[in-house]
Amino acid sequence: MSRRDSSSTRVALTCVGALLLAACGDNESAFAPDGPQAALVANLWWYMLAIATVVWLLVVAFLAYALKRAHARKQALPEPEGEGKMKRAVTVGFALTVLLLIINLVYSVSTGRAMATLPRDDALRIKVVGHQWWWEAVYEDPTPSNQLTVANEIHVPVGEPVQIISTSRDVIHSLWAPNLMGKKDLIPGYTTATWFQADTPGVYRGQCAEFCGHGHARMAVLIVAEPREKFEGWYRSQLQPAAGPTDSIVAEGQRVFMSGGCPICHTVGGTRAMGRLGPPLTHIGSALTIAAGSLPNTRGNMAGWIVDPQRIKPGVRMPPNSLSGPDLQALIAYLESLK
Ligand code: CUA
């Protein structure tokens, strides 16, 4: 096998491997649709793949046939009727191509229309705002005190449509949770809308799908689909202000938090920390991840994040914090207490 052959084989094997991995159906795969929106996208994809495969095989077959015939007739004189045959073949090929493109267009547009139609007027409405590099989600409610703002983790009731109203605070981002929905751009100064529905309870991972600067790759969002009752319990708990310190370490941690730079950027409900530049931390203790899905929410990860965020998420706006060991432990205890 020549060097070129072996490298193209490697590329082909890598592509097949990537496709298989993507098709395995984890919590972030367009090949494992878990709701009507994602199913529409997946059906369109499989249809287009099938058509493209058939067209490619036909083209290769005709090419092989033409090469074989040309080889066999190298010395023969051109046939006078050959030109007419060629014209007919070109006409048929052209007509077929146009027909296929029209079918693709109609299917694609009808999929887009189906995705844009919200099945219920009273669907849960969540305003999603993109920030460099985290997601703000505001659950809209006619009663202002029932309006909930969370970050990077969106809980939804399973089996119900959820309307997403999206915009951005800085640059263009794109919300994409492949198991649930197609991509939706978040554009500064402009509002777009889409909807999705999760048919199975679970934690779905979404990712910003539009390059938005240094921290783009670490701008993930978790969508937690749960039965309505559980969702409502979560909603009520998130509406509560932060619990006050229950022991001396937590109280010390709160002092470290409030006397440092934290309140300038972060909100902790029920305290004087009301910063809006970074994600709210009122219930950070119960979050599944930190730093917009970058790391699981554990003690060690939180410590590493507070001390040197740039190491975990290059470009992040949060400054490093050089704290003494006891101060860091107390601060983590405080953040953990914010359930
Ligand atoms: Cu936000 Cu990429």
CSV table of C-alpha atoms and ligand atoms in Angstrom, one decimal:
chain,number,residue,atom,x,y,z
A,1,MET,CA,0.0,0.0,0.0
A,2,SER,CA,1.5,3.4,-1.0
A,3,ARG,CA,1.8,6.2,1.6
A,4,ARG,CA,-1.1,8.1,-0.1
A,5,ASP,CA,-3.3,5.0,0.0
A,6,SER,CA,-2.6,4.4,3.7
A,7,SER,CA,-3.3,8.1,4.7
A,8,SER,CA,-6.6,8.2,2.7
A,9,THR,CA,-7.6,4.9,4.4
A,10,ARG,CA,-6.9,6.5,7.8
A,11,VAL,CA,-9.0,9.5,6.9
A,12,ALA,CA,-11.9,7.3,5.7
A,13,LEU,CA,-11.7,5.1,8.9
A,14,THR,CA,-11.6,8.3,11.1
A,15,CYS,CA,-14.7,9.6,9.3
A,16,VAL,CA,-16.6,6.3,9.8
A,17,GLY,CA,-15.4,6.2,13.4
A,18,ALA,CA,-16.7,9.7,14.1
A,19,LEU,CA,-20.0,8.9,12.4
A,20,LEU,CA,-20.4,5.7,14.5
A,21,LEU,CA,-19.5,7.6,17.7
A,22,ALA,CA,-22.0,10.3,16.9
A,23,ALA,CA,-24.7,7.7,16.1
A,24,CYS,CA,-24.2,5.8,19.4
A,25,GLY,CA,-26.9,7.9,21.0
A,26,ASP,CA,-25.5,9.7,24.0
A,27,ASN,CA,-26.9,12.9,25.5
A,28,GLU,CA,-25.5,15.1,22.8
A,29,SER,CA,-26.2,13.6,19.4
A,30,ALA,CA,-28.4,14.6,16.5
A,31,PHE,CA,-28.6,10.9,15.6
A,32,ALA,CA,-30.6,10.2,18.8
A,33,PRO,CA,-33.6,12.5,18.6
A,34,ASP,CA,-35.6,12.7,21.8
A,35,GLY,CA,-38.3,15.1,20.7
A,36,PRO,CA,-40.4,16.1,17.7
A,37,GLN,CA,-38.1,19.0,16.7
A,38,ALA,CA,-34.9,16.9,16.7
A,39,ALA,CA,-36.8,14.0,14.9
A,40,LEU,CA,-37.7,16.4,12.0
A,41,VAL,CA,-34.0,17.4,11.7
A,42,ALA,CA,-32.9,13.7,11.9
A,43,ASN,CA,-35.4,12.6,9.2
A,44,LEU,CA,-34.3,15.3,6.9
A,45,TRP,CA,-30.6,14.3,7.4
A,46,TRP,CA,-31.2,10.6,6.8
A,47,TYR,CA,-33.3,11.4,3.7
A,48,MET,CA,-30.5,13.7,2.3
A,49,LEU,CA,-27.8,11.2,3.1
A,50,ALA,CA,-29.8,8.5,1.2
A,51,ILE,CA,-30.3,10.7,-1.9
A,52,ALA,CA,-26.7,11.8,-1.9
A,53,THR,CA,-25.4,8.2,-1.5
A,54,VAL,CA,-27.6,7.0,-4.5
A,55,VAL,CA,-26.5,9.9,-6.6
A,56,TRP,CA,-22.8,9.4,-5.7
A,57,LEU,CA,-23.0,5.6,-6.5
A,58,LEU,CA,-24.7,6.4,-9.9
A,59,VAL,CA,-22.1,8.9,-10.8
A,60,VAL,CA,-19.2,6.5,-9.9
A,61,ALA,CA,-20.9,3.7,-11.8
A,62,PHE,CA,-21.4,5.8,-15.0
A,63,LEU,CA,-17.8,7.1,-14.7
A,64,ALA,CA,-16.4,3.5,-14.4
A,65,TYR,CA,-18.6,2.4,-17.4
A,66,ALA,CA,-17.4,5.4,-19.5
A,67,LEU,CA,-13.7,4.7,-18.7
A,68,LYS,CA,-14.1,1.1,-19.5
A,69,ARG,CA,-15.7,1.8,-22.9
A,70,ALA,CA,-13.2,4.6,-23.7
A,71,HIS,CA,-10.4,2.2,-23.1
A,72,ALA,CA,-11.9,-0.6,-25.3
A,73,ARG,CA,-12.5,1.8,-28.2
A,74,LYS,CA,-9.2,3.7,-28.0
A,75,GLN,CA,-8.4,3.0,-31.6
A,76,ALA,CA,-11.9,2.9,-33.1
A,77,LEU,CA,-13.3,5.8,-35.1
A,78,PRO,CA,-16.1,7.9,-33.5
A,79,GLU,CA,-19.6,6.6,-34.1
A,80,PRO,CA,-21.8,9.1,-36.0
A,81,GLU,CA,-24.8,8.2,-33.8
A,82,GLY,CA,-22.8,8.6,-30.6
A,83,GLU,CA,-23.3,12.4,-30.4
A,84,GLY,CA,-27.1,12.0,-30.3
A,85,LYS,CA,-26.9,9.5,-27.5
A,86,MET,CA,-24.7,11.7,-25.5
A,87,LYS,CA,-27.1,14.7,-25.9
A,88,ARG,CA,-30.0,12.5,-24.6
A,89,ALA,CA,-27.9,11.3,-21.7
A,90,VAL,CA,-27.0,14.9,-20.7
A,91,THR,CA,-30.6,16.0,-21.0
A,92,VAL,CA,-31.9,13.1,-18.8
A,93,GLY,CA,-29.1,13.8,-16.2
A,94,PHE,CA,-29.9,17.5,-16.1
A,95,ALA,CA,-33.6,16.9,-15.7
A,96,LEU,CA,-33.1,14.3,-12.9
A,97,THR,CA,-30.7,16.7,-11.1
A,98,VAL,CA,-33.2,19.6,-11.2
A,99,LEU,CA,-36.1,17.3,-10.1
A,100,LEU,CA,-34.0,16.0,-7.1
A,101,LEU,CA,-33.0,19.5,-6.1
A,102,ILE,CA,-36.7,20.7,-6.2
A,103,ILE,CA,-37.7,17.7,-4.0
A,104,ASN,CA,-34.9,18.5,-1.5
A,105,LEU,CA,-36.0,22.1,-1.4
A,106,VAL,CA,-39.6,21.3,-0.8
A,107,TYR,CA,-38.8,18.8,2.0
A,108,SER,CA,-36.3,21.2,3.6
A,109,VAL,CA,-38.7,24.1,3.5
A,110,SER,CA,-41.6,22.0,4.9
A,111,THR,CA,-39.3,20.8,7.7
A,112,GLY,CA,-38.4,24.4,8.5
A,113,ARG,CA,-42.1,25.3,8.6
A,114,ALA,CA,-43.1,22.4,10.8
A,115,MET,CA,-40.3,23.3,13.2
A,116,ALA,CA,-41.4,26.9,13.4
A,117,THR,CA,-45.0,26.1,14.4
A,118,LEU,CA,-45.5,26.1,18.2
A,119,PRO,CA,-48.1,23.4,18.9
A,120,ARG,CA,-49.5,25.1,22.0
A,121,ASP,CA,-50.1,28.8,22.9
A,122,ASP,CA,-49.7,28.3,26.6
A,123,ALA,CA,-46.3,26.6,26.4
A,124,LEU,CA,-43.6,27.3,29.0
A,125,ARG,CA,-41.7,30.4,27.8
A,126,ILE,CA,-38.0,30.7,28.6
A,127,LYS,CA,-36.0,33.7,27.5
A,128,VAL,CA,-32.4,32.5,26.8
A,129,VAL,CA,-29.7,35.2,26.7
A,130,GLY,CA,-26.2,34.5,25.4
A,131,HIS,CA,-23.2,35.9,27.3
A,132,GLN,CA,-19.5,35.5,26.7
A,133,TRP,CA,-19.4,32.6,27.8
A,134,TRP,CA,-22.5,31.4,29.6
A,135,TRP,CA,-26.2,31.1,29.2
A,136,GLU,CA,-28.8,33.1,31.2
A,137,ALA,CA,-32.3,31.6,31.2
A,138,VAL,CA,-35.3,33.6,32.4
A,139,TYR,CA,-38.5,31.7,33.0
A,140,GLU,CA,-41.2,34.2,32.1
A,141,ASP,CA,-44.3,34.6,34.3
A,142,PRO,CA,-47.0,37.2,34.4
A,143,THR,CA,-46.3,37.6,38.2
A,144,PRO,CA,-42.9,39.2,38.6
A,145,SER,CA,-42.2,37.4,41.8
A,146,ASN,CA,-42.6,34.1,40.0
A,147,GLN,CA,-40.1,35.0,37.3
A,148,LEU,CA,-37.0,32.8,37.7
A,149,THR,CA,-33.5,33.5,36.4
A,150,VAL,CA,-31.0,30.7,36.3
A,151,ALA,CA,-27.8,30.0,34.4
A,152,ASN,CA,-26.3,27.2,32.3
A,153,GLU,CA,-28.9,24.6,33.5
A,154,ILE,CA,-32.4,24.7,32.1
A,155,HIS,CA,-35.0,22.4,33.6
A,156,VAL,CA,-38.1,21.6,31.6
A,157,PRO,CA,-41.2,19.4,32.1
A,158,VAL,CA,-40.9,16.2,30.0
A,159,GLY,CA,-43.4,15.7,27.1
A,160,GLU,CA,-44.4,19.4,26.9
A,161,PRO,CA,-43.4,22.0,24.4
A,162,VAL,CA,-41.1,24.7,25.6
A,163,GLN,CA,-40.8,28.0,23.8
A,164,ILE,CA,-37.4,29.5,23.7
A,165,ILE,CA,-37.1,33.3,23.1
A,166,SER,CA,-33.5,34.0,22.5
A,167,THR,CA,-31.2,37.0,22.3
A,168,SER,CA,-27.6,38.0,23.1
A,169,ARG,CA,-25.9,40.5,25.4
A,170,ASP,CA,-22.7,40.8,23.4
A,171,VAL,CA,-21.9,38.8,20.2
A,172,ILE,CA,-23.8,36.1,18.2
A,173,HIS,CA,-24.1,32.8,19.9
A,174,SER,CA,-26.1,29.7,18.8
A,175,LEU,CA,-28.1,27.4,21.1
A,176,TRP,CA,-27.9,23.8,20.0
A,177,ALA,CA,-29.0,20.8,22.0
A,178,PRO,CA,-28.8,18.2,19.2
A,179,ASN,CA,-31.1,15.5,20.8
A,180,LEU,CA,-33.9,18.1,21.2
A,181,MET,CA,-33.7,20.8,18.6
A,182,GLY,CA,-31.9,22.4,15.6
A,183,LYS,CA,-29.6,25.3,16.1
A,184,LYS,CA,-30.9,28.7,16.9
A,185,ASP,CA,-28.8,31.9,16.7
A,186,LEU,CA,-28.8,34.4,19.6
A,187,ILE,CA,-28.3,37.8,18.0
A,188,PRO,CA,-27.5,41.0,20.0
A,189,GLY,CA,-30.4,43.5,19.8
A,190,TYR,CA,-32.7,41.0,18.0
A,191,THR,CA,-35.1,38.4,19.3
A,192,THR,CA,-35.6,35.0,17.7
A,193,ALA,CA,-37.9,32.2,18.8
A,194,THR,CA,-38.0,28.5,18.6
A,195,TRP,CA,-39.4,25.6,20.6
A,196,PHE,CA,-38.5,22.0,21.6
A,197,GLN,CA,-40.0,19.2,23.5
A,198,ALA,CA,-38.1,16.4,25.4
A,199,ASP,CA,-40.0,13.1,25.2
A,200,THR,CA,-37.8,11.2,27.6
A,201,PRO,CA,-36.6,12.3,31.1
A,202,GLY,CA,-32.9,12.9,31.1
A,203,VAL,CA,-30.0,15.4,31.1
A,204,TYR,CA,-29.3,16.6,27.6
A,205,ARG,CA,-26.1,18.6,26.8
A,206,GLY,CA,-26.2,21.6,24.5
A,207,GLN,CA,-23.4,23.6,23.2
A,208,CYS,CA,-22.9,27.0,21.7
A,209,ALA,CA,-22.7,26.4,18.0
A,210,GLU,CA,-21.4,29.7,16.7
A,211,PHE,CA,-17.9,30.8,17.3
A,212,CYS,CA,-18.2,33.7,19.8
A,213,GLY,CA,-14.6,34.3,21.0
A,214,HIS,CA,-12.0,32.7,23.3
A,215,GLY,CA,-14.4,30.7,25.6
A,216,HIS,CA,-16.7,29.4,22.8
A,217,ALA,CA,-15.7,25.8,23.2
A,218,ARG,CA,-16.6,25.9,26.9
A,219,MET,CA,-20.0,27.4,26.6
A,220,ALA,CA,-22.2,24.4,27.2
A,221,VAL,CA,-25.7,24.2,28.7
A,222,LEU,CA,-27.5,21.3,30.3
A,223,ILE,CA,-31.2,20.7,29.6
A,224,VAL,CA,-32.8,18.6,32.4
A,225,ALA,CA,-36.1,17.1,31.4
A,226,GLU,CA,-38.1,15.8,34.3
A,227,PRO,CA,-41.7,14.9,35.1
A,228,ARG,CA,-43.9,17.9,35.7
A,229,GLU,CA,-44.1,17.4,39.5
A,230,LYS,CA,-40.4,17.2,39.9
A,231,PHE,CA,-39.9,20.2,37.6
A,232,GLU,CA,-42.4,22.3,39.7
A,233,GLY,CA,-40.5,21.3,42.9
A,234,TRP,CA,-37.2,22.4,41.3
A,235,TYR,CA,-38.8,25.7,40.2
A,236,ARG,CA,-40.2,26.5,43.6
A,237,SER,CA,-36.8,25.7,45.2
A,238,GLN,CA,-35.0,27.9,42.7
A,239,LEU,CA,-37.4,30.8,43.4
A,240,GLN,CA,-36.3,30.9,47.1
A,241,PRO,CA,-33.6,33.3,48.2
A,242,ALA,CA,-30.3,31.9,49.4
A,243,ALA,CA,-30.4,30.1,52.7
A,244,GLY,CA,-28.5,31.9,55.5
A,245,PRO,CA,-25.3,30.4,57.0
A,246,THR,CA,-26.0,27.5,59.4
A,247,ASP,CA,-22.5,27.1,60.8
A,248,SER,CA,-19.4,29.1,61.5
A,249,ILE,CA,-17.5,27.9,58.5
A,250,VAL,CA,-20.3,28.8,56.1
A,251,ALA,CA,-20.7,32.2,57.8
A,252,GLU,CA,-16.9,32.7,57.4
A,253,GLY,CA,-17.3,31.7,53.7
A,254,GLN,CA,-20.1,34.2,53.2
A,255,ARG,CA,-17.8,36.9,54.7
A,256,VAL,CA,-15.0,35.9,52.2
A,257,PHE,CA,-17.5,36.1,49.4
A,258,MET,CA,-19.0,39.4,50.3
A,259,SER,CA,-15.7,41.1,51.1
A,260,GLY,CA,-14.0,40.0,47.9
A,261,GLY,CA,-14.9,41.0,44.3
A,262,CYS,CA,-17.6,38.3,44.0
A,263,PRO,CA,-20.7,40.5,44.5
A,264,ILE,CA,-19.6,42.9,41.7
A,265,CYS,CA,-20.3,40.2,39.1
A,266,HIS,CA,-22.6,37.6,40.8
A,267,THR,CA,-26.0,37.7,42.4
A,268,VAL,CA,-26.9,35.7,45.5
A,269,GLY,CA,-30.6,36.1,46.0
A,270,GLY,CA,-31.5,37.6,49.4
A,271,THR,CA,-28.1,39.1,50.0
A,272,ARG,CA,-26.4,42.4,48.9
A,273,ALA,CA,-24.6,40.5,46.1
A,274,MET,CA,-26.4,41.7,43.0
A,275,GLY,CA,-23.9,41.7,40.2
A,276,ARG,CA,-25.2,40.9,36.7
A,277,LEU,CA,-22.0,40.3,34.8
A,278,GLY,CA,-21.6,36.7,35.7
A,279,PRO,CA,-24.1,33.9,36.3
A,280,PRO,CA,-26.3,34.1,39.4
A,281,LEU,CA,-25.0,31.9,42.3
A,282,THR,CA,-28.1,31.8,44.5
A,283,HIS,CA,-28.4,28.0,44.1
A,284,ILE,CA,-24.9,27.1,42.8
A,285,GLY,CA,-24.7,24.3,45.4
A,286,SER,CA,-27.3,22.3,43.6
A,287,ALA,CA,-26.0,22.9,40.0
A,288,LEU,CA,-24.7,19.9,38.1
A,289,THR,CA,-21.8,21.7,36.6
A,290,ILE,CA,-19.7,24.8,37.0
A,291,ALA,CA,-18.3,27.2,34.4
A,292,ALA,CA,-21.1,26.6,31.8
A,293,GLY,CA,-20.8,22.8,31.7
A,294,SER,CA,-17.0,22.9,31.8
A,295,LEU,CA,-16.6,20.7,34.9
A,296,PRO,CA,-18.8,18.6,37.3
A,297,ASN,CA,-19.7,20.6,40.4
A,298,THR,CA,-17.3,19.1,42.9
A,299,ARG,CA,-15.3,20.6,45.7
A,300,GLY,CA,-12.0,20.1,44.0
A,301,ASN,CA,-13.2,21.5,40.7
A,302,MET,CA,-14.7,24.5,42.5
A,303,ALA,CA,-11.5,25.2,44.3
A,304,GLY,CA,-9.5,25.0,41.0
A,305,TRP,CA,-12.0,27.3,39.3
A,306,ILE,CA,-12.0,30.0,42.0
A,307,VAL,CA,-8.2,30.1,42.2
A,308,ASP,CA,-7.3,30.0,38.5
A,309,PRO,CA,-10.3,30.1,36.2
A,310,GLN,CA,-8.2,30.9,33.1
A,311,ARG,CA,-6.6,27.5,33.4
A,312,ILE,CA,-10.0,25.8,33.1
A,313,LYS,CA,-11.7,28.1,30.7
A,314,PRO,CA,-9.2,30.3,28.8
A,315,GLY,CA,-10.5,33.8,28.0
A,316,VAL,CA,-13.1,33.7,30.9
A,317,ARG,CA,-13.9,37.1,32.3
A,318,MET,CA,-13.5,35.9,35.9
A,319,PRO,CA,-10.2,37.0,37.5
A,320,PRO,CA,-8.0,34.7,39.5
A,321,ASN,CA,-8.4,34.8,43.3
A,322,SER,CA,-5.4,34.2,45.5
A,323,LEU,CA,-7.0,33.1,48.8
A,324,SER,CA,-5.5,31.5,51.8
A,325,GLY,CA,-6.3,27.8,52.3
A,326,PRO,CA,-8.8,28.4,55.2
A,327,ASP,CA,-10.5,31.2,53.3
A,328,LEU,CA,-10.8,29.0,50.2
A,329,GLN,CA,-12.2,26.1,52.2
A,330,ALA,CA,-14.7,28.5,53.9
A,331,LEU,CA,-15.8,30.0,50.6
A,332,ILE,CA,-16.3,26.6,49.0
A,333,ALA,CA,-18.4,25.6,52.1
A,334,TYR,CA,-20.5,28.7,51.6
A,335,LEU,CA,-21.0,28.0,47.9
A,336,GLU,CA,-21.9,24.4,48.6
A,337,SER,CA,-24.5,25.6,51.2
A,338,LEU,CA,-26.3,27.5,48.5
A,339,LYS,CA,-28.6,24.6,47.5
B,1,CUA,CU1,-21.2,31.4,22.5
B,1,CUA,CU2,-19.9,30.3,20.9
